[in-house]
């Protein structure tokens, strides 16, 4: 499963998920993994489970039962497609499409065609991995970047530095890393993170 997930997403570290509020939504924020200024990609709220597109030029997120593309250059969000029925969360993206969790399945979804291709687990280990991926907060672990979320705080470890991103009176959650591991994206329900 991890090999499959890494192949379809292009991630060097497969995301794990744990903790957090499953139905949380808010605005999407972008930051360099090493730190620096935060960039707010949305202002109208209601977004959840942001992931980078396969080319890292957009962030894809769920909002109101639809999939939205949020250009990292700050251009306005664009509706990509209606989300597949039963969508739980986005896991990543890659050349085969978006990796999504739907009800009791994981697979790839193509916003262009609307086709969902399920991954059929063949072992108990793969079924356990799908259960683990259903937990609502992501963590990435790689030599260059460790990214996790616990209790509404996103923890970023990059270039030998550890820092925390917290919302100003609100949680920062559902972090995701770019394929190059040089940028992160996350949501916060209300005020600007610090």
Backbone as JSON Lines, residues from 0, in Angstrom:
{"i":0,"aa":"X","n":[0.82,-1.19,0.0],"ca":[0.0,0.0,0.0],"c":[0.86,1.26,0.0]}
{"i":1,"aa":"X","n":[1.86,1.32,0.88],"ca":[2.69,2.51,0.92],"c":[3.44,2.69,-0.39]}
{"i":2,"aa":"X","n":[3.9,1.61,-0.98],"ca":[4.57,1.71,-2.28],"c":[3.59,2.22,-3.32]}
{"i":3,"aa":"X","n":[2.37,1.68,-3.32],"ca":[1.35,2.13,-4.26],"c":[1.04,3.6,-4.05]}
{"i":4,"aa":"X","n":[0.84,4.01,-2.8],"ca":[0.52,5.39,-2.5],"c":[1.65,6.32,-2.93]}
{"i":5,"aa":"X","n":[2.88,5.95,-2.64],"ca":[4.02,6.77,-3.05],"c":[4.09,6.85,-4.58]}
{"i":6,"aa":"X","n":[3.78,5.77,-5.27],"ca":[3.85,5.78,-6.73],"c":[2.78,6.7,-7.32]}
{"i":7,"aa":"X","n":[1.54,6.61,-6.86],"ca":[0.48,7.41,-7.47],"c":[0.53,8.86,-7.05]}
{"i":8,"aa":"X","n":[1.12,9.16,-5.91],"ca":[1.18,10.56,-5.48],"c":[2.49,11.22,-5.83]}
{"i":9,"aa":"X","n":[3.55,10.43,-6.02],"ca":[4.86,11.02,-6.25],"c":[5.5,11.51,-4.97]}
{"i":10,"aa":"X","n":[4.89,11.24,-3.83],"ca":[5.45,11.68,-2.56],"c":[6.63,10.81,-2.17]}
{"i":11,"aa":"X","n":[7.66,11.43,-1.63],"ca":[8.79,10.65,-1.14],"c":[8.5,10.09,0.25]}
{"i":12,"aa":"X","n":[7.53,10.65,0.92],"ca":[7.11,10.15,2.21],"c":[5.59,10.07,2.19]}
{"i":13,"aa":"X","n":[5.06,8.88,2.35],"ca":[3.61,8.72,2.31],"c":[2.99,9.38,3.53]}
{"i":14,"aa":"X","n":[1.86,10.07,3.36],"ca":[1.25,10.73,4.49],"c":[0.58,9.73,5.42]}
{"i":15,"aa":"X","n":[0.72,9.98,6.69],"ca":[-0.07,9.28,7.68],"c":[-1.09,10.27,8.19]}
{"i":16,"aa":"X","n":[-2.1,9.8,8.85],"ca":[-3.11,10.72,9.38],"c":[-3.45,10.3,10.79]}
{"i":17,"aa":"X","n":[-3.62,11.3,11.65],"ca":[-4.03,10.99,13.02],"c":[-4.51,12.26,13.7]}
{"i":18,"aa":"X","n":[-5.32,12.11,14.75],"ca":[-5.78,13.23,15.56],"c":[-6.67,14.2,14.82]}
{"i":19,"aa":"X","n":[-6.94,15.36,15.42],"ca":[-7.66,16.44,14.74],"c":[-9.15,16.23,14.6]}
{"i":20,"aa":"X","n":[-9.81,17.22,14.05],"ca":[-11.26,17.17,13.85],"c":[-11.56,16.81,12.41]}
{"i":21,"aa":"X","n":[-12.24,15.7,12.22],"ca":[-12.47,15.16,10.88],"c":[-13.26,16.11,9.99]}
{"i":22,"aa":"X","n":[-14.24,16.8,10.55],"ca":[-15.1,17.64,9.71],"c":[-14.67,19.1,9.72]}
{"i":23,"aa":"X","n":[-13.46,19.38,10.18],"ca":[-12.99,20.75,10.25],"c":[-12.85,21.35,8.85]}
{"i":24,"aa":"X","n":[-13.17,22.63,8.76],"ca":[-12.98,23.34,7.5],"c":[-12.62,24.78,7.82]}
{"i":25,"aa":"X","n":[-12.11,25.47,6.83],"ca":[-11.73,26.86,7.04],"c":[-11.07,27.42,5.8]}
{"i":26,"aa":"X","n":[-10.15,28.35,6.0],"ca":[-9.41,28.93,4.9],"c":[-8.07,28.22,4.73]}
{"i":27,"aa":"X","n":[-7.54,28.29,3.52],"ca":[-6.31,27.58,3.18],"c":[-5.14,28.57,3.19]}
{"i":28,"aa":"X","n":[-4.05,28.14,3.83],"ca":[-2.83,28.94,3.96],"c":[-1.65,28.19,3.37]}
{"i":29,"aa":"X","n":[-0.68,28.93,2.84],"ca":[0.51,28.37,2.22],"c":[1.74,29.01,2.86]}
{"i":30,"aa":"X","n":[2.79,28.21,3.06],"ca":[4.04,28.73,3.59],"c":[5.2,27.87,3.1]}
{"i":31,"aa":"X","n":[6.36,28.49,2.96],"ca":[7.57,27.73,2.66],"c":[7.84,26.81,3.86]}
{"i":32,"aa":"X","n":[8.31,25.6,3.61],"ca":[8.56,24.65,4.68],"c":[9.59,25.19,5.68]}
{"i":33,"aa":"X","n":[10.55,25.96,5.19],"ca":[11.59,26.51,6.06],"c":[11.12,27.72,6.86]}
{"i":34,"aa":"X","n":[9.91,28.2,6.6],"ca":[9.37,29.36,7.32],"c":[9.19,30.54,6.39]}
{"i":35,"aa":"X","n":[8.99,31.69,6.96],"ca":[8.77,32.89,6.16],"c":[7.33,33.32,6.22]}
{"i":36,"aa":"X","n":[6.95,34.26,5.34],"ca":[5.59,34.79,5.39],"c":[4.54,33.74,5.02]}
{"i":37,"aa":"X","n":[3.38,33.89,5.64],"ca":[2.23,33.05,5.32],"c":[1.45,33.7,4.18]}
{"i":38,"aa":"X","n":[0.91,32.88,3.29],"ca":[0.1,33.38,2.19],"c":[-1.29,32.75,2.29]}
{"i":39,"aa":"X","n":[-2.29,33.59,2.37],"ca":[-3.67,33.11,2.47],"c":[-4.19,32.88,1.07]}
{"i":40,"aa":"X","n":[-4.59,31.64,0.77],"ca":[-5.08,31.31,-0.56],"c":[-6.59,31.5,-0.7]}
{"i":41,"aa":"X","n":[-7.32,31.47,0.42],"ca":[-8.77,31.65,0.37],"c":[-9.21,32.6,1.48]}
{"i":42,"aa":"X","n":[-10.39,33.18,1.29],"ca":[-10.95,34.08,2.29],"c":[-12.43,33.79,2.56]}
{"i":43,"aa":"X","n":[-12.98,32.82,1.85],"ca":[-14.41,32.57,1.98],"c":[-14.75,31.33,2.8]}
{"i":44,"aa":"X","n":[-13.76,30.66,3.38],"ca":[-13.97,29.55,4.3],"c":[-14.6,28.32,3.68]}
{"i":45,"aa":"X","n":[-14.74,27.29,4.5],"ca":[-15.41,26.07,4.1],"c":[-14.53,25.05,3.39]}
{"i":46,"aa":"X","n":[-13.23,25.27,3.31],"ca":[-12.32,24.35,2.62],"c":[-11.77,23.31,3.6]}
{"i":47,"aa":"X","n":[-11.51,22.12,3.08],"ca":[-10.89,21.08,3.9],"c":[-9.98,20.2,3.04]}
{"i":48,"aa":"X","n":[-9.08,19.51,3.71],"ca":[-8.18,18.51,3.13],"c":[-7.4,19.01,1.91]}
{"i":49,"aa":"X","n":[-6.68,20.12,2.05],"ca":[-5.89,20.62,0.93],"c":[-4.7,19.72,0.62]}
{"i":50,"aa":"X","n":[-4.44,19.52,-0.66],"ca":[-3.25,18.8,-1.14],"c":[-2.72,19.54,-2.36]}
{"i":51,"aa":"X","n":[-1.44,19.42,-2.61],"ca":[-0.85,20.03,-3.8],"c":[-1.2,19.22,-5.04]}
{"i":52,"aa":"X","n":[-1.37,19.92,-6.16],"ca":[-1.56,19.24,-7.44],"c":[-0.25,18.55,-7.81]}
{"i":53,"aa":"X","n":[-0.32,17.66,-8.8],"ca":[0.87,16.89,-9.19],"c":[2.03,17.78,-9.61]}
{"i":54,"aa":"X","n":[1.74,18.98,-10.15],"ca":[2.8,19.9,-10.57],"c":[3.13,20.96,-9.51]}
{"i":55,"aa":"X","n":[2.49,20.89,-8.34],"ca":[2.7,21.81,-7.23],"c":[2.33,23.27,-7.55]}
{"i":56,"aa":"X","n":[1.6,23.51,-8.65],"ca":[1.21,24.88,-9.01],"c":[-0.14,25.28,-8.44]}
{"i":57,"aa":"X","n":[-0.88,24.29,-7.95],"ca":[-2.19,24.55,-7.36],"c":[-2.33,23.7,-6.1]}
{"i":58,"aa":"X","n":[-3.25,24.12,-5.27],"ca":[-3.67,23.31,-4.14],"c":[-5.09,22.89,-4.45]}
{"i":59,"aa":"X","n":[-5.39,21.63,-4.26],"ca":[-6.73,21.1,-4.48],"c":[-7.35,20.9,-3.1]}
{"i":60,"aa":"X","n":[-8.59,21.35,-2.91],"ca":[-9.27,21.21,-1.63],"c":[-10.74,20.9,-1.87]}
{"i":61,"aa":"X","n":[-11.38,20.39,-0.84],"ca":[-12.81,20.11,-0.87],"c":[-13.53,21.33,-0.32]}
{"i":62,"aa":"X","n":[-14.63,21.7,-0.96],"ca":[-15.49,22.77,-0.43],"c":[-16.9,22.54,-0.94]}
{"i":63,"aa":"X","n":[-17.84,22.38,-0.01],"ca":[-19.24,22.27,-0.37],"c":[-19.56,21.12,-1.32]}
{"i":64,"aa":"X","n":[-18.89,20.0,-1.18],"ca":[-19.15,18.86,-2.04],"c":[-18.49,18.96,-3.41]}
{"i":65,"aa":"X","n":[-17.63,19.93,-3.57],"ca":[-16.91,20.1,-4.84],"c":[-15.41,20.12,-4.6]}
{"i":66,"aa":"X","n":[-14.66,19.88,-5.66],"ca":[-13.2,20.0,-5.61],"c":[-12.82,21.34,-6.23]}
{"i":67,"aa":"X","n":[-11.97,22.07,-5.54],"ca":[-11.55,23.39,-5.97],"c":[-10.05,23.44,-6.18]}
{"i":68,"aa":"X","n":[-9.61,24.14,-7.21],"ca":[-8.19,24.39,-7.46],"c":[-7.87,25.79,-6.96]}
{"i":69,"aa":"X","n":[-6.86,25.89,-6.11],"ca":[-6.44,27.16,-5.55],"c":[-5.02,27.43,-6.06]}
{"i":70,"aa":"X","n":[-4.88,28.3,-7.05],"ca":[-3.54,28.57,-7.6],"c":[-2.61,29.13,-6.52]}
{"i":71,"aa":"X","n":[-1.38,28.62,-6.45],"ca":[-0.45,29.09,-5.42],"c":[0.04,30.51,-5.7]}
{"i":72,"aa":"X","n":[-0.22,31.03,-6.9],"ca":[0.18,32.41,-7.21],"c":[-0.84,33.43,-6.7]}
{"i":73,"aa":"X","n":[-1.89,32.96,-6.02],"ca":[-2.87,33.86,-5.43],"c":[-4.07,34.17,-6.31]}
{"i":74,"aa":"X","n":[-4.13,33.61,-7.52],"ca":[-5.3,33.81,-8.38],"c":[-6.54,33.22,-7.69]}
{"i":75,"aa":"X","n":[-7.74,33.67,-8.09],"ca":[-8.97,33.18,-7.44],"c":[-9.16,31.67,-7.6]}
{"i":76,"aa":"X","n":[-9.8,31.03,-6.59],"ca":[-10.11,29.6,-6.68],"c":[-11.01,29.29,-7.87]}
{"i":77,"aa":"X","n":[-10.86,28.09,-8.42],"ca":[-11.64,27.64,-9.57],"c":[-12.22,26.27,-9.23]}
{"i":78,"aa":"X","n":[-13.52,26.11,-9.47],"ca":[-14.15,24.8,-9.24],"c":[-13.64,23.82,-10.3]}
{"i":79,"aa":"X","n":[-13.11,22.68,-9.84],"ca":[-12.61,21.64,-10.75],"c":[-13.7,20.66,-11.15]}
{"i":80,"aa":"X","n":[-14.39,20.14,-10.15],"ca":[-15.37,19.08,-10.4],"c":[-16.19,18.86,-9.15]}
{"i":81,"aa":"X","n":[-17.3,18.19,-9.33],"ca":[-18.04,17.72,-8.17],"c":[-17.24,16.57,-7.56]}
{"i":82,"aa":"X","n":[-17.2,16.56,-6.25],"ca":[-16.46,15.5,-5.57],"c":[-17.18,14.17,-5.76]}
{"i":83,"aa":"X","n":[-16.42,13.09,-5.8],"ca":[-17.07,11.79,-5.9],"c":[-17.96,11.54,-4.68]}
{"i":84,"aa":"X","n":[-19.05,10.84,-4.89],"ca":[-19.99,10.56,-3.81],"c":[-19.3,9.81,-2.67]}
{"i":85,"aa":"X","n":[-19.55,10.25,-1.44],"ca":[-18.99,9.6,-0.27],"c":[-17.57,10.02,0.05]}
{"i":86,"aa":"X","n":[-17.09,11.1,-0.57],"ca":[-15.71,11.54,-0.34],"c":[-15.48,11.86,1.13]}
{"i":87,"aa":"X","n":[-14.44,11.28,1.71],"ca":[-14.07,11.53,3.09],"c":[-12.94,12.56,3.15]}
{"i":88,"aa":"X","n":[-11.88,12.35,2.36],"ca":[-10.76,13.29,2.35],"c":[-9.89,13.1,1.12]}
{"i":89,"aa":"X","n":[-9.07,14.1,0.86],"ca":[-8.02,14.01,-0.15],"c":[-6.75,13.58,0.56]}
{"i":90,"aa":"X","n":[-5.99,12.69,-0.06],"ca":[-4.76,12.19,0.53],"c":[-3.54,12.76,-0.17]}
{"i":91,"aa":"X","n":[-3.6,12.9,-1.48],"ca":[-2.48,13.41,-2.25],"c":[-2.86,13.5,-3.72]}
{"i":92,"aa":"X","n":[-1.86,13.74,-4.56],"ca":[-2.1,13.79,-5.99],"c":[-0.89,13.24,-6.71]}
{"i":93,"aa":"X","n":[-1.12,12.87,-7.95],"ca":[-0.03,12.34,-8.76],"c":[-0.47,12.21,-10.19]}
{"i":94,"aa":"X","n":[0.32,11.55,-11.01],"ca":[0.0,11.44,-12.42],"c":[-1.28,10.66,-12.71]}
{"i":95,"aa":"X","n":[-1.71,9.82,-11.77],"ca":[-2.93,9.04,-11.96],"c":[-4.17,9.76,-11.45]}
{"i":96,"aa":"X","n":[-4.02,10.97,-10.92],"ca":[-5.15,11.73,-10.41],"c":[-4.99,12.03,-8.93]}
{"i":97,"aa":"X","n":[-6.1,12.41,-8.3],"ca":[-6.12,12.68,-6.87],"c":[-6.29,11.38,-6.12]}
{"i":98,"aa":"X","n":[-5.55,11.19,-5.05],"ca":[-5.76,10.03,-4.19],"c":[-6.79,10.45,-3.16]}
{"i":99,"aa":"X","n":[-7.91,9.71,-3.12],"ca":[-9.03,10.08,-2.27],"c":[-9.48,8.9,-1.42]}
{"i":100,"aa":"X","n":[-10.05,9.24,-0.26],"ca":[-10.73,8.25,0.57],"c":[-12.21,8.44,0.36]}
{"i":101,"aa":"X","n":[-12.88,7.36,0.0],"ca":[-14.32,7.37,-0.22],"c":[-14.91,6.25,0.62]}
{"i":102,"aa":"X","n":[-15.81,6.59,1.51],"ca":[-16.48,5.6,2.37],"c":[-15.46,4.58,2.86]}
{"i":103,"aa":"X","n":[-15.51,3.36,2.32],"ca":[-14.6,2.31,2.79],"c":[-13.51,1.99,1.78]}
{"i":104,"aa":"X","n":[-13.24,2.89,0.84],"ca":[-12.24,2.63,-0.2],"c":[-11.26,3.78,-0.33]}
{"i":105,"aa":"X","n":[-10.11,3.45,-0.88],"ca":[-9.13,4.45,-1.27],"c":[-8.82,4.19,-2.74]}
{"i":106,"aa":"X","n":[-8.58,5.25,-3.47],"ca":[-8.27,5.09,-4.88],"c":[-7.94,6.43,-5.51]}
{"i":107,"aa":"X","n":[-7.88,6.44,-6.82],"ca":[-7.6,7.68,-7.53],"c":[-8.87,8.19,-8.19]}
{"i":108,"aa":"X","n":[-8.97,9.52,-8.25],"ca":[-10.11,10.18,-8.86],"c":[-9.58,11.18,-9.87]}
{"i":109,"aa":"X","n":[-10.12,11.14,-11.07],"ca":[-9.75,12.09,-12.11],"c":[-10.81,13.19,-12.19]}
{"i":110,"aa":"X","n":[-10.47,14.44,-11.82],"ca":[-11.44,15.53,-11.94],"c":[-11.86,15.75,-13.4]}
{"i":111,"aa":"X","n":[-10.99,15.45,-14.35],"ca":[-11.3,15.66,-15.76],"c":[-12.39,14.72,-16.27]}
{"i":112,"aa":"X","n":[-12.32,13.44,-15.85],"ca":[-13.27,12.45,-16.35],"c":[-14.34,12.07,-15.34]}
{"i":113,"aa":"X","n":[-14.1,12.36,-14.06],"ca":[-15.03,11.95,-13.01],"c":[-14.9,10.48,-12.65]}
{"i":114,"aa":"X","n":[-13.86,9.81,-13.14],"ca":[-13.68,8.37,-12.88],"c":[-12.95,8.14,-11.56]}
{"i":115,"aa":"X","n":[-13.46,7.19,-10.78],"ca":[-12.82,6.75,-9.55],"c":[-12.29,5.34,-9.78]}
{"i":116,"aa":"X","n":[-11.01,5.14,-9.51],"ca":[-10.38,3.81,-9.66],"c":[-9.94,3.35,-8.28]}
{"i":117,"aa":"X","n":[-10.69,2.41,-7.68],"ca":[-10.35,1.98,-6.32],"c":[-9.09,1.12,-6.29]}
{"i":118,"aa":"X","n":[-8.39,1.23,-5.18],"ca":[-7.27,0.35,-4.88],"c":[-7.84,-0.78,-4.03]}
{"i":119,"aa":"X","n":[-7.72,-1.98,-4.49],"ca":[-8.26,-3.12,-3.76],"c":[-7.18,-3.7,-2.85]}
{"i":120,"aa":"X","n":[-7.33,-3.56,-1.53],"ca":[-6.33,-4.12,-0.62],"c":[-6.3,-5.63,-0.72]}
{"i":121,"aa":"X","n":[-5.1,-6.17,-0.67],"ca":[-4.95,-7.62,-0.8],"c":[-4.44,-8.28,0.47]}
{"i":122,"aa":"X","n":[-4.2,-7.48,1.51],"ca":[-3.71,-8.05,2.76],"c":[-4.31,-7.28,3.94]}
{"i":123,"aa":"X","n":[-4.2,-7.88,5.11],"ca":[-4.67,-7.2,6.32],"c":[-3.84,-5.95,6.57]}
{"i":124,"aa":"X","n":[-2.57,-5.99,6.24],"ca":[-1.71,-4.82,6.41],"c":[-2.22,-3.64,5.57]}
{"i":125,"aa":"X","n":[-2.63,-3.92,4.33],"ca":[-3.18,-2.86,3.48],"c":[-4.51,-2.35,4.0]}
{"i":126,"aa":"X","n":[-5.36,-3.25,4.51],"ca":[-6.62,-2.8,5.11],"c":[-6.36,-1.94,6.34]}
{"i":127,"aa":"X","n":[-5.37,-2.32,7.16],"ca":[-5.01,-1.52,8.33],"c":[-4.49,-0.15,7.92]}
{"i":128,"aa":"X","n":[-3.74,-0.1,6.83],"ca":[-3.21,1.17,6.33],"c":[-4.35,2.09,5.9]}
{"i":129,"aa":"X","n":[-5.38,1.55,5.27],"ca":[-6.54,2.36,4.88],"c":[-7.24,2.91,6.12]}
{"i":130,"aa":"X","n":[-7.37,2.1,7.16],"ca":[-7.96,2.57,8.41],"c":[-7.11,3.7,8.99]}
{"i":131,"aa":"X","n":[-5.79,3.55,8.96],"ca":[-4.89,4.59,9.48],"c":[-5.05,5.89,8.68]}
{"i":132,"aa":"X","n":[-5.19,5.77,7.37],"ca":[-5.34,6.96,6.53],"c":[-6.67,7.68,6.77]}
{"i":133,"aa":"X","n":[-7.64,7.01,7.36],"ca":[-8.93,7.63,7.65],"c":[-8.88,8.56,8.84]}
{"i":134,"aa":"X","n":[-7.9,8.43,9.69],"ca":[-7.8,9.34,10.82],"c":[-7.57,10.74,10.29]}
{"i":135,"aa":"X","n":[-8.11,11.76,10.93],"ca":[-8.25,13.04,10.27],"c":[-7.06,14.0,10.16]}
{"i":136,"aa":"X","n":[-5.91,13.75,10.68],"ca":[-4.81,14.72,10.53],"c":[-3.6,14.04,9.92]}
{"i":137,"aa":"X","n":[-2.9,14.78,9.09],"ca":[-1.78,14.2,8.36],"c":[-0.47,14.36,9.11]}
{"i":138,"aa":"X","n":[0.47,13.46,8.8],"ca":[1.86,13.66,9.19],"c":[2.73,13.1,8.08]}
{"i":139,"aa":"X","n":[3.81,13.8,7.78],"ca":[4.78,13.35,6.8],"c":[6.11,13.2,7.51]}
{"i":140,"aa":"X","n":[6.85,12.2,7.12],"ca":[8.17,12.04,7.69],"c":[9.13,11.71,6.56]}
{"i":141,"aa":"X","n":[10.14,12.54,6.44],"ca":[11.13,12.39,5.39],"c":[12.42,13.0,5.94]}
{"i":142,"aa":"X","n":[13.54,12.69,5.35],"ca":[14.8,13.27,5.83],"c":[14.77,14.79,5.8]}
{"i":143,"aa":"X","n":[14.08,15.38,4.82],"ca":[14.08,16.83,4.65],"c":[12.94,17.53,5.37]}
{"i":144,"aa":"X","n":[11.85,16.82,5.66],"ca":[10.69,17.47,6.23],"c":[9.9,16.51,7.1]}
{"i":145,"aa":"X","n":[9.61,16.94,8.3],"ca":[8.66,16.26,9.17],"c":[7.53,17.24,9.41]}
{"i":146,"aa":"X","n":[6.32,16.79,9.16],"ca":[5.15,17.65,9.24],"c":[4.06,16.88,9.97]}
{"i":147,"aa":"X","n":[3.51,17.48,11.01],"ca":[2.44,16.8,11.75],"c":[1.48,17.84,12.32]}
{"i":148,"aa":"X","n":[0.34,17.35,12.76],"ca":[-0.65,18.21,13.4],"c":[-1.17,17.49,14.62]}
{"i":149,"aa":"X","n":[-1.18,18.21,15.71],"ca":[-1.7,17.62,16.94],"c":[-2.38,18.73,17.73]}
{"i":150,"aa":"X","n":[-3.61,18.49,18.1],"ca":[-4.37,19.44,18.93],"c":[-4.41,20.85,18.34]}
{"i":151,"aa":"X","n":[-4.57,20.93,17.03],"ca":[-4.72,22.22,16.39],"c":[-3.44,23.0,16.18]}
{"i":152,"aa":"X","n":[-2.29,22.33,16.31],"ca":[-1.0,22.96,16.09],"c":[-0.27,22.17,15.01]}
{"i":153,"aa":"X","n":[0.16,22.85,13.96],"ca":[0.96,22.22,12.92],"c":[2.43,22.35,13.32]}
{"i":154,"aa":"X","n":[3.13,21.22,13.37],"ca":[4.55,21.21,13.71],"c":[5.34,20.94,12.45]}
{"i":155,"aa":"X","n":[6.3,21.82,12.15],"ca":[7.13,21.7,10.96],"c":[8.58,21.57,11.4]}
{"i":156,"aa":"X","n":[9.23,20.51,10.93],"ca":[10.66,20.34,11.17],"c":[11.32,20.29,9.8]}
{"i":157,"aa":"X","n":[12.15,21.3,9.52],"ca":[12.8,21.43,8.22],"c":[14.13,22.14,8.41]}
{"i":158,"aa":"X","n":[15.13,21.72,7.66],"ca":[16.46,22.34,7.7],"c":[16.99,22.42,9.13]}
{"i":159,"aa":"X","n":[16.72,21.38,9.92],"ca":[17.23,21.34,11.28],"c":[16.51,22.23,12.27]}
{"i":160,"aa":"X","n":[15.4,22.85,11.85],"ca":[14.63,23.73,12.73],"c":[13.25,23.15,12.98]}
{"i":161,"aa":"X","n":[12.75,23.34,14.19],"ca":[11.4,22.92,14.55],"c":[10.61,24.18,14.89]}
{"i":162,"aa":"X","n":[9.42,24.28,14.32],"ca":[8.57,25.42,14.63],"c":[7.12,24.97,14.63]}
{"i":163,"aa":"X","n":[6.29,25.78,15.26],"ca":[4.87,25.48,15.36],"c":[4.07,26.58,14.67]}
{"i":164,"aa":"X","n":[3.02,26.18,13.99],"ca":[2.08,27.12,13.4],"c":[0.76,26.93,14.12]}
{"i":165,"aa":"X","n":[0.28,28.0,14.71],"ca":[-1.0,27.94,15.42],"c":[-1.87,29.08,14.92]}
{"i":166,"aa":"X","n":[-3.16,28.81,14.86],"ca":[-4.1,29.86,14.49],"c":[-4.27,30.84,15.64]}
{"i":167,"aa":"X","n":[-4.53,32.07,15.34],"ca":[-4.76,33.09,16.35],"c":[-6.18,32.9,16.9]}
{"i":168,"aa":"X","n":[-6.28,32.1,17.95],"ca":[-7.57,31.79,18.51],"c":[-8.28,30.66,17.79]}
{"i":169,"aa":"X","n":[-7.62,30.05,16.82],"ca":[-8.21,28.94,16.07],"c":[-7.12,27.92,15.79]}
{"i":170,"aa":"X","n":[-7.53,26.74,15.46],"ca":[-6.58,25.67,15.19],"c":[-5.99,25.79,13.79]}
{"i":171,"aa":"X","n":[-4.77,25.33,13.62],"ca":[-4.16,25.12,12.31],"c":[-4.13,23.61,12.13]}
{"i":172,"aa":"X","n":[-4.65,23.12,11.01],"ca":[-4.78,21.66,10.88],"c":[-4.75,21.22,9.43]}
{"i":173,"aa":"X","n":[-4.78,19.9,9.26],"ca":[-4.79,19.24,7.96],"c":[-3.63,19.68,7.08]}
{"i":174,"aa":"X","n":[-2.38,19.65,7.61],"ca":[-1.25,20.08,6.81],"c":[-0.94,19.09,5.7]}
{"i":175,"aa":"X","n":[-0.38,19.6,4.64],"ca":[0.02,18.78,3.5],"c":[1.3,19.38,2.92]}
{"i":176,"aa":"X","n":[2.16,18.53,2.4],"ca":[3.42,18.99,1.84],"c":[3.38,18.94,0.32]}
{"i":177,"aa":"X","n":[4.13,19.85,-0.3],"ca":[4.28,19.8,-1.75],"c":[5.11,18.58,-2.12]}
{"i":178,"aa":"X","n":[5.07,18.19,-3.37],"ca":[5.83,17.03,-3.82],"c":[7.33,17.25,-3.67]}
{"i":179,"aa":"X","n":[7.76,18.49,-3.77],"ca":[9.18,18.81,-3.6],"c":[9.55,19.03,-2.14]}
{"i":180,"aa":"X","n":[8.55,18.96,-1.25],"ca":[8.71,19.12,0.2],"c":[9.26,20.48,0.6]}
{"i":181,"aa":"X","n":[9.11,21.49,-0.27],"ca":[9.6,22.82,0.08],"c":[8.5,23.78,0.5]}
{"i":182,"aa":"X","n":[7.23,23.37,0.37],"ca":[6.11,24.21,0.8],"c":[5.1,23.35,1.54]}
{"i":183,"aa":"X","n":[4.35,24.01,2.41],"ca":[3.27,23.33,3.12],"c":[2.0,24.13,2.95]}
{"i":184,"aa":"X","n":[0.89,23.45,3.11],"ca":[-0.42,24.07,3.06],"c":[-1.23,23.48,4.21]}
{"i":185,"aa":"X","n":[-2.14,24.29,4.76],"ca":[-2.96,23.83,5.87],"c":[-4.2,24.69,5.93]}
{"i":186,"aa":"X","n":[-5.16,24.32,6.77],"ca":[-6.34,25.15,6.97],"c":[-6.35,25.68,8.4]}
{"i":187,"aa":"X","n":[-7.06,26.78,8.56],"ca":[-7.36,27.3,9.88],"c":[-8.79,27.82,9.84]}
{"i":188,"aa":"X","n":[-9.61,27.47,10.82],"ca":[-11.02,27.83,10.78],"c":[-11.34,29.31,10.75]}
{"i":189,"aa":"X","n":[-10.48,30.17,11.32],"ca":[-10.85,31.59,11.32],"c":[-9.62,32.47,11.18]}
{"i":190,"aa":"X","n":[-9.22,33.09,12.24],"ca":[-8.21,34.15,12.19],"c":[-6.86,33.68,11.63]}
{"i":191,"aa":"X","n":[-6.02,34.64,11.34],"ca":[-4.7,34.36,10.77],"c":[-3.84,33.55,11.72]}
{"i":192,"aa":"X","n":[-3.09,32.58,11.18],"ca":[-2.18,31.8,12.04],"c":[-0.97,32.64,12.44]}
{"i":193,"aa":"X","n":[-0.29,32.17,13.46],"ca":[0.93,32.85,13.89],"c":[2.1,31.89,13.89]}
